[in-house]
Coordinates of C-alpha atoms in Angstrom, one line a residue:
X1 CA 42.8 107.9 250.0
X2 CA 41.5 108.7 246.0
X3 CA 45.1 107.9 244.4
X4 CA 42.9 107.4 241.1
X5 CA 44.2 103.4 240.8
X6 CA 41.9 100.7 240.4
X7 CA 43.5 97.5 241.3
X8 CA 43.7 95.0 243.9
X9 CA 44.9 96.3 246.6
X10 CA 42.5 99.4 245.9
X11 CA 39.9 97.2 246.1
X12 CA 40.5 95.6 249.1
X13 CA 40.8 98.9 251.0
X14 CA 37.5 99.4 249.4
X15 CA 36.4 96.1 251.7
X16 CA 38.8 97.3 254.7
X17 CA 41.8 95.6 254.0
X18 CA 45.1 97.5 254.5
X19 CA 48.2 95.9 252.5
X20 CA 51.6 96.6 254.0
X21 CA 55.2 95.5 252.3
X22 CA 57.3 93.2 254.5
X23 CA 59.6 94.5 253.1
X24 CA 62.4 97.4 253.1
X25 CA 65.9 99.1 251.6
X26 CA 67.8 102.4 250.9
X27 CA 67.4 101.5 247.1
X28 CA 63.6 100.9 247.4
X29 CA 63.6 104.0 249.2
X30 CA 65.8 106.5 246.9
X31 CA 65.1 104.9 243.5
X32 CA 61.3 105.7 244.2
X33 CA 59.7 102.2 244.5
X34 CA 58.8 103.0 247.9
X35 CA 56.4 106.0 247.0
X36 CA 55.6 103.6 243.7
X37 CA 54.0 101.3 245.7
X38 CA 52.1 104.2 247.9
X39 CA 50.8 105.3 244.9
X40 CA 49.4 101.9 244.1
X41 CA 47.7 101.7 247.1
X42 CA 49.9 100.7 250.1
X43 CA 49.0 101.8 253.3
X44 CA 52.5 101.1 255.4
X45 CA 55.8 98.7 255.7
X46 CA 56.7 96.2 258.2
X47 CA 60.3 95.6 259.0
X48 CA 62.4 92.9 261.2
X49 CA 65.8 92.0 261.7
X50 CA 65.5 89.2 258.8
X51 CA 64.3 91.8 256.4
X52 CA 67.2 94.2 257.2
X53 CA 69.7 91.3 256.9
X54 CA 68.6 90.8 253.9
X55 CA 68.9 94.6 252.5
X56 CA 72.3 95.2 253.8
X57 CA 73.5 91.6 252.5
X58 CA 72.5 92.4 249.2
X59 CA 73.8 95.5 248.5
X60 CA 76.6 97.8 248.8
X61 CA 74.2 100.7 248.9
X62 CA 74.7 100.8 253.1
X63 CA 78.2 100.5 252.8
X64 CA 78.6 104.6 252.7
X65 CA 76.3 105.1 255.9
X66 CA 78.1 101.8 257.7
X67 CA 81.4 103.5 257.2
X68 CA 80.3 107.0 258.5
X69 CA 78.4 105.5 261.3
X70 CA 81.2 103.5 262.8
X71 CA 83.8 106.0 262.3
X72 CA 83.2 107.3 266.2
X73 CA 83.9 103.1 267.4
X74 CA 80.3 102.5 267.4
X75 CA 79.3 98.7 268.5
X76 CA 77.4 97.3 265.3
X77 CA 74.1 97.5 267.4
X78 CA 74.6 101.1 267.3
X79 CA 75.3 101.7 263.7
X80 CA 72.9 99.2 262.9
X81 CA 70.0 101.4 265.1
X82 CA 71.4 104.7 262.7
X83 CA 70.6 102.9 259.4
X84 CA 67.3 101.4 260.7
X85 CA 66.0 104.7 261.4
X86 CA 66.9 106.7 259.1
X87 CA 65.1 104.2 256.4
X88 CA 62.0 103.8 258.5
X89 CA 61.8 107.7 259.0
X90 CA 61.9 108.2 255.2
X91 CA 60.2 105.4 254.6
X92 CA 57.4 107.1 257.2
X93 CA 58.1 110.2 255.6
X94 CA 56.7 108.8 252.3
X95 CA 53.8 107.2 253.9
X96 CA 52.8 110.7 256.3
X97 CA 50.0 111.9 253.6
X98 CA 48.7 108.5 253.4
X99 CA 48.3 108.7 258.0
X100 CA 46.7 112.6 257.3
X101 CA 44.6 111.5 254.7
X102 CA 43.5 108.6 256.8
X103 CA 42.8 110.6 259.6
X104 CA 45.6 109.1 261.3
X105 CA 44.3 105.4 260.9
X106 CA 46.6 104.1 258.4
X107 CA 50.3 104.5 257.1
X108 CA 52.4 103.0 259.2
X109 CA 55.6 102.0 259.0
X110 CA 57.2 99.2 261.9
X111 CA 60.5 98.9 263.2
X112 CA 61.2 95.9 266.1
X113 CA 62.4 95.9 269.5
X114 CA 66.1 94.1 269.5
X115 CA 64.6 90.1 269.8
X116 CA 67.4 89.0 272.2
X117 CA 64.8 91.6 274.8
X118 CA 61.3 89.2 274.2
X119 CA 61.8 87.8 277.4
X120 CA 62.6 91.1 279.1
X121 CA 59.7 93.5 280.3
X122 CA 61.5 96.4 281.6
X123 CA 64.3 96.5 278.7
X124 CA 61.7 96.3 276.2
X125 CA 60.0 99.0 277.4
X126 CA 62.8 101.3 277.3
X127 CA 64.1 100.0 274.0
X128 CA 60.9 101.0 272.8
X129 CA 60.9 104.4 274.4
X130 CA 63.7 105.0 272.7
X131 CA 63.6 103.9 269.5
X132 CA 60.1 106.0 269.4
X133 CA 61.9 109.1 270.2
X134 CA 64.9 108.1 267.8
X135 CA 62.7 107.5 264.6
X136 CA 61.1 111.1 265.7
X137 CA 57.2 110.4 263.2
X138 CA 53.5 110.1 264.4
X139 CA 53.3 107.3 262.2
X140 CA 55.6 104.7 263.2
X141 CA 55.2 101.5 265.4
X142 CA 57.1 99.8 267.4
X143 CA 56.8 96.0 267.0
X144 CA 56.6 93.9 270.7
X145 CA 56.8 90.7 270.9
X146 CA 53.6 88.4 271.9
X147 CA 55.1 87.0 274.8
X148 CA 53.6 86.9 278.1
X149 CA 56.6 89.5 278.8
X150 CA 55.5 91.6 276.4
X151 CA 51.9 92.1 277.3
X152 CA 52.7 94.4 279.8
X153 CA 55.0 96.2 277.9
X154 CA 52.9 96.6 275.1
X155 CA 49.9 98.1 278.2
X156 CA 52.8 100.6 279.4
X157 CA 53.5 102.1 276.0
X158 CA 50.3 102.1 274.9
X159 CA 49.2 104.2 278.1
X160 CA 52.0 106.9 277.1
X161 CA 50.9 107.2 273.4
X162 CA 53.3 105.1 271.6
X163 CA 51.7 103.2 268.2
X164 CA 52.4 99.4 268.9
X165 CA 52.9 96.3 266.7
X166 CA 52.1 93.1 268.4
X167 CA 54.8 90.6 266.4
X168 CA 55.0 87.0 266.5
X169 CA 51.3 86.0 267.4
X170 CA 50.5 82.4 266.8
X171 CA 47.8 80.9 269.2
X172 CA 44.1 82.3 270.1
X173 CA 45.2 82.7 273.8
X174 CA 48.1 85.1 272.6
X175 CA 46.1 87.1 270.7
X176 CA 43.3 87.5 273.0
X177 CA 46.4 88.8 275.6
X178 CA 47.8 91.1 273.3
X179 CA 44.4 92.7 272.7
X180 CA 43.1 92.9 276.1
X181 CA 47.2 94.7 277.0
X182 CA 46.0 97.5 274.1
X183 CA 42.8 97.9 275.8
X184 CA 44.3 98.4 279.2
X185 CA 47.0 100.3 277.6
X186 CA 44.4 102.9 276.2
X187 CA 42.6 102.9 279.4
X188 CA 45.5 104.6 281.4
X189 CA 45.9 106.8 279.0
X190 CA 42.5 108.1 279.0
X191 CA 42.2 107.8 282.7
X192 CA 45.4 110.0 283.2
X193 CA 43.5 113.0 281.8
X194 CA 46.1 113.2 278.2
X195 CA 42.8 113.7 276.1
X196 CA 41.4 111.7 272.9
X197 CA 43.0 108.6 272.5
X198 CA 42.3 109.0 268.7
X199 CA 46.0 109.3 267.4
X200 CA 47.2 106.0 269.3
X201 CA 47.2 103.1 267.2
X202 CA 48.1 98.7 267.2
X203 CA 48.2 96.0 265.4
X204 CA 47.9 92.3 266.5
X205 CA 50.3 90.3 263.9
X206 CA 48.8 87.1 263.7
X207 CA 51.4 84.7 262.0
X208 CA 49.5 82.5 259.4
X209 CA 51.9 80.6 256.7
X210 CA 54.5 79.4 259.7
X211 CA 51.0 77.6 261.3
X212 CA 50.2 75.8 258.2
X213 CA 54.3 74.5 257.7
X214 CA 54.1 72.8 261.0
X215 CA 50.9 71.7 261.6
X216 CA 51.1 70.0 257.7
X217 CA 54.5 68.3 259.3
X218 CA 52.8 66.7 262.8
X219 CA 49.4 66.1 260.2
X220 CA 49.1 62.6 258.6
X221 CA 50.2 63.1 254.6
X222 CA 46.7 62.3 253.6
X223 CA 44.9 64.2 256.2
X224 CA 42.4 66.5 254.8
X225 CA 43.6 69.1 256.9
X226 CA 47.0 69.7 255.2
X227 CA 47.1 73.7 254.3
X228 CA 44.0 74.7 256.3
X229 CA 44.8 75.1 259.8
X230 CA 46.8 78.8 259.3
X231 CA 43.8 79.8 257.8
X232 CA 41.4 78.3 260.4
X233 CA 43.4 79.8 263.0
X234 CA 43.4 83.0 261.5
X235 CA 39.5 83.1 261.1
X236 CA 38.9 82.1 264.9
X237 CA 41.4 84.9 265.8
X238 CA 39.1 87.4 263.7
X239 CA 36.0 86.1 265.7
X240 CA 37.8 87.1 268.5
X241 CA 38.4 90.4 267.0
X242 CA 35.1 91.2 266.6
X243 CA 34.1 90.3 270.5
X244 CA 36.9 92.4 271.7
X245 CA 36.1 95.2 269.8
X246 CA 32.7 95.0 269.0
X247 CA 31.2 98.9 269.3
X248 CA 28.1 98.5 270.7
X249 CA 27.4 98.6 274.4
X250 CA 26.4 95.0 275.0
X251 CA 27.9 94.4 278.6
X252 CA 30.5 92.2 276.5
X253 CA 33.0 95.0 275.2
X254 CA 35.6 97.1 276.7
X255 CA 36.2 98.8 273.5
X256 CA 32.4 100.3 272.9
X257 CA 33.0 103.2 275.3
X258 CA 36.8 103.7 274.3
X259 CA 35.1 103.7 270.9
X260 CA 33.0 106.4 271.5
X261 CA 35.5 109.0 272.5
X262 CA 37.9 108.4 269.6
X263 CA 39.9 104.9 270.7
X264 CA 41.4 103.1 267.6
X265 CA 40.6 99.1 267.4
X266 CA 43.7 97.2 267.4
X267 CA 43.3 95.6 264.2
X268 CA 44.4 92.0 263.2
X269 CA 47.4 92.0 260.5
X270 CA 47.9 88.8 259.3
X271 CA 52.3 88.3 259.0
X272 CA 53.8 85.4 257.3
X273 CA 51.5 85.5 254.5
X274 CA 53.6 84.4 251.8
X275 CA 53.3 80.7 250.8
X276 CA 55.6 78.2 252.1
X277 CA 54.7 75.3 250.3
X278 CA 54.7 75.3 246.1
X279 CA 52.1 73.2 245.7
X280 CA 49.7 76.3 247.2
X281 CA 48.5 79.4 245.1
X282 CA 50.6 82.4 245.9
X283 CA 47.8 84.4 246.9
X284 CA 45.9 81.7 249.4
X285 CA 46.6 83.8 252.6
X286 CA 45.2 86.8 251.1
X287 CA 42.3 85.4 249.1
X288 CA 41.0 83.8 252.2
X289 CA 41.5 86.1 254.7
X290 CA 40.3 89.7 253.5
X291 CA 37.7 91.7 255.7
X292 CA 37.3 94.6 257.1
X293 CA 39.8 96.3 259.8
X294 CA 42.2 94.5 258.6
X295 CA 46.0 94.3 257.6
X296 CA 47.9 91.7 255.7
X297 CA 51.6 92.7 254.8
X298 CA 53.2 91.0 252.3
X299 CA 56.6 90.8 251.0
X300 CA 57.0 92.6 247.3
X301 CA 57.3 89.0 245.2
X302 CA 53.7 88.2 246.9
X303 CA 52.3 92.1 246.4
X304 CA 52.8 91.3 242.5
X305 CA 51.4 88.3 243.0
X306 CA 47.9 89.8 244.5
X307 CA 47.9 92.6 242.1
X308 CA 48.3 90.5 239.3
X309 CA 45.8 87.1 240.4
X310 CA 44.5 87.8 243.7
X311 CA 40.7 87.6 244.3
X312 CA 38.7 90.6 246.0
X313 CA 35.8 89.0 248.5
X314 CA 34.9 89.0 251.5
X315 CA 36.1 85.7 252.5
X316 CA 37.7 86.4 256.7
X317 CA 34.0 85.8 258.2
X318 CA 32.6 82.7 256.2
X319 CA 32.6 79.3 257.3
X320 CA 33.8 80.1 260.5
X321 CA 32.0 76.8 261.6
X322 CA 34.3 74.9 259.3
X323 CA 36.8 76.2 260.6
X324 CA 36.0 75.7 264.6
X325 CA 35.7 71.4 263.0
X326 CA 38.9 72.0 261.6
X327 CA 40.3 72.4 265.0
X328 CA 37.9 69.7 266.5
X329 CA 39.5 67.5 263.7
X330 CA 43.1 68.4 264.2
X331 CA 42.6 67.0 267.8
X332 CA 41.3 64.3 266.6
X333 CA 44.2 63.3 264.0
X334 CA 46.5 63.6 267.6
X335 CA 48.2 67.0 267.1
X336 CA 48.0 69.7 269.9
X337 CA 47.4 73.1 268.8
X338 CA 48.8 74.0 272.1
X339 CA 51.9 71.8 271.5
X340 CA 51.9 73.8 267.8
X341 CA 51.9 77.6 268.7
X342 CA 54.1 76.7 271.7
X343 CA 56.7 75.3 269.6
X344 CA 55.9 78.2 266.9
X345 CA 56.7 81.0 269.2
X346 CA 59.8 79.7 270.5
X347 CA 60.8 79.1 267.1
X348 CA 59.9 82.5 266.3
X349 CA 62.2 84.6 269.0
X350 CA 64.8 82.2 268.4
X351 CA 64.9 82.9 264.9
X352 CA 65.0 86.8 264.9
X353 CA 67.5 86.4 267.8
X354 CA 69.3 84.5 265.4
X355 CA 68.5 86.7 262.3
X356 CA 69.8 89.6 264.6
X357 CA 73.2 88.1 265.3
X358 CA 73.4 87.8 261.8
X359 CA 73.1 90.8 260.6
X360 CA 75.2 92.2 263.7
X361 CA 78.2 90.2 262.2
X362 CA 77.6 91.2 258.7
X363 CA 77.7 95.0 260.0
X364 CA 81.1 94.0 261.8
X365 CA 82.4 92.4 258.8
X366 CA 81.5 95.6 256.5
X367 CA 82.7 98.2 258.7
X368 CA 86.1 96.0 259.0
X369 CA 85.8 95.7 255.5
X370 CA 85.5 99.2 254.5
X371 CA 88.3 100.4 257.1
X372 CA 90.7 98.4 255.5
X373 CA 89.7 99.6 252.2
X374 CA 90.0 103.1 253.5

């Protein structure tokens, strides 16, 4: 999409590099900042239950639609569920030229499954379903876990045209699951007769920064391998990519014939790309992994931050054999990357389940709040 900017994040859509916002409110979406940031180049918006916590937390701007929602003695899940899609519609609303003008490839905006379902197949699935029909816009997503759960969920929807976002990816094995579900998911839909598959679309979130934090904690302190192995993984993951989806009919890809009648790649995203230690440039996780079909979404404090210093190269497919000695090495310095992305993914559920109690009592507290002001 010509939006006549020439920036960063212009310029690494110019190399295939999507940048999303992690990030979402009412304010950013009625004061403009949304749209804003469209016009600067951003190509969708990622939400989770942290990021909503967050909004309503730090703002009375909700309080109006909190108190109108629960006047019927709604539960907080419910009310919560009105606010949540009425600011990703909107905010899909604003991105919808950006998906035409993309030809349907691009503009996206997510909103997750309840976390307390990661372990739940079948109530996944229909929490999906419905959230899809709620939200009501061809270009949303619904974000699945990466749990061995959620693989077949993510096949099911998939097969009945609903645009999914893989969450919480850490480990090479997860990825290569979640891709293979997509696959299989656009296979049943194209073997059901429902016509071109060109309108469904995924992407794999491959956490990066949360990698790096634990992997630097189990790493000797003067290992050489502090703040490398997010990116490492990250790179491997992309190899992977490329395998899975590789276009050309070489006996080796699934996706070259889905290709040819109109199939979307899944592409990578790479979540949790803002720095979590100080002592690392605020731009590392997008410096050093931009290529194309790609996504990296970044919360707003780390979108100034590549507009302002970040560096535009191709950087996702070079020394990819560094990388694979990285991971030689890490086994070598006695930490299991197995043991790592285990850990990281249990960590992960745990902490939206945790981020969505949160915000669930916040929501009770503010409509009790409210009432009594009323």
């Amino acid at each position: 999409m010509d939006n006549g900017q020439n920036n960063n994040i212009t310029r690494a859509a110019e190399l295939g590099q999507a940048v999303w916002l992690d990030q979402i409110s009412r304010d950013m979406i009625d004061g403009g900042e949304i749209q804003a940031l469209v016009d600067t180049g951003l190509r969708g918006i990622t939400t989770n239950p942290t990021i909503f916590d967050g909004a309503i937390a730090g703002s009375d701007v909700y309080d109006d639609r909190l108190a109108e929602y629960a006047k019927d003695g709604s539960s907080a899940e419910v009310v919560f569920e009105r606010v949540a899609v009425e600011d990703v519609r909107d905010a899909a609303d604003i991105l919808l030229p950006t998906y035409e003008a993309l030809n349907h490839r691009d503009g996206f905006v997510s909103i997750e499954v309840n976390p307390h379902l990661a372990h739940d197949t079948d109530r996944t699935v229909a929490e999906a379903r419905r959230l899809w029909a709620a939200v009501g816009r061809p270009n949303v997503m619904i974000k699945v876990p990466g749990t061995p759960e959620g693989a077949p969920a993510i096949t099911t929807l998939i097969s009945e045209g609903i645009n999914v976002n893989v969450t919480l990816l850490f480990s090479l094995d997860a990825y290569t699951t979640a891709a293979n579900a997509y696959l299989d998911g656009i296979s049943n839909y194209v073997s059901t007769g429902n016509g071109s598959p060109d309108r469904i679309a995924s992407v794999a979130s491959f956490f990066v920064s949360r990698v790096d934090t634990l992997a630097d904690e189990k790493l000797p302190d003067d290992s050489d391998l502090v703040g490398k192995i997010g990116i490492a993984n990250a790179k491997l993951a992309y190899r992977e990519y490329q395998r899975l989806f590789a276009r050309k009919p070489d006996g080796n890809s699934r996706f070259a014939s889905l290709d040819e009648i109109g199939a979307q790649p899944q592409r990578p995203l790479w979540a949790s790309t803002s720095v979590k230690n100080p002592e690392y440039a605020p731009t590392l996780y997008f410096d050093s992994l931009l290529g194309p079909e790609t996504v990296n979404t970044l919360p707003l404090p780390t979108v100034q931050d590549v507009l302002e210093t970040g560096t535009i190269a191709e950087t996702l497919t070079s020394r990819v054999d560094v990388a694979e000695a990285q991971f030689a090495q890490l086994a070598d310095e006695g930490v299991s990357y197995e043991a790592v992305t285990a850990q990281l993914l249990v960590e992960g559920v745990e902490k939206f389940a945790d981020s969505w109690d949160s915000l669930m009592a916040r929501i009770d507290a503010k409509i009790s709040a409210l009432a009594s002001v009323g």
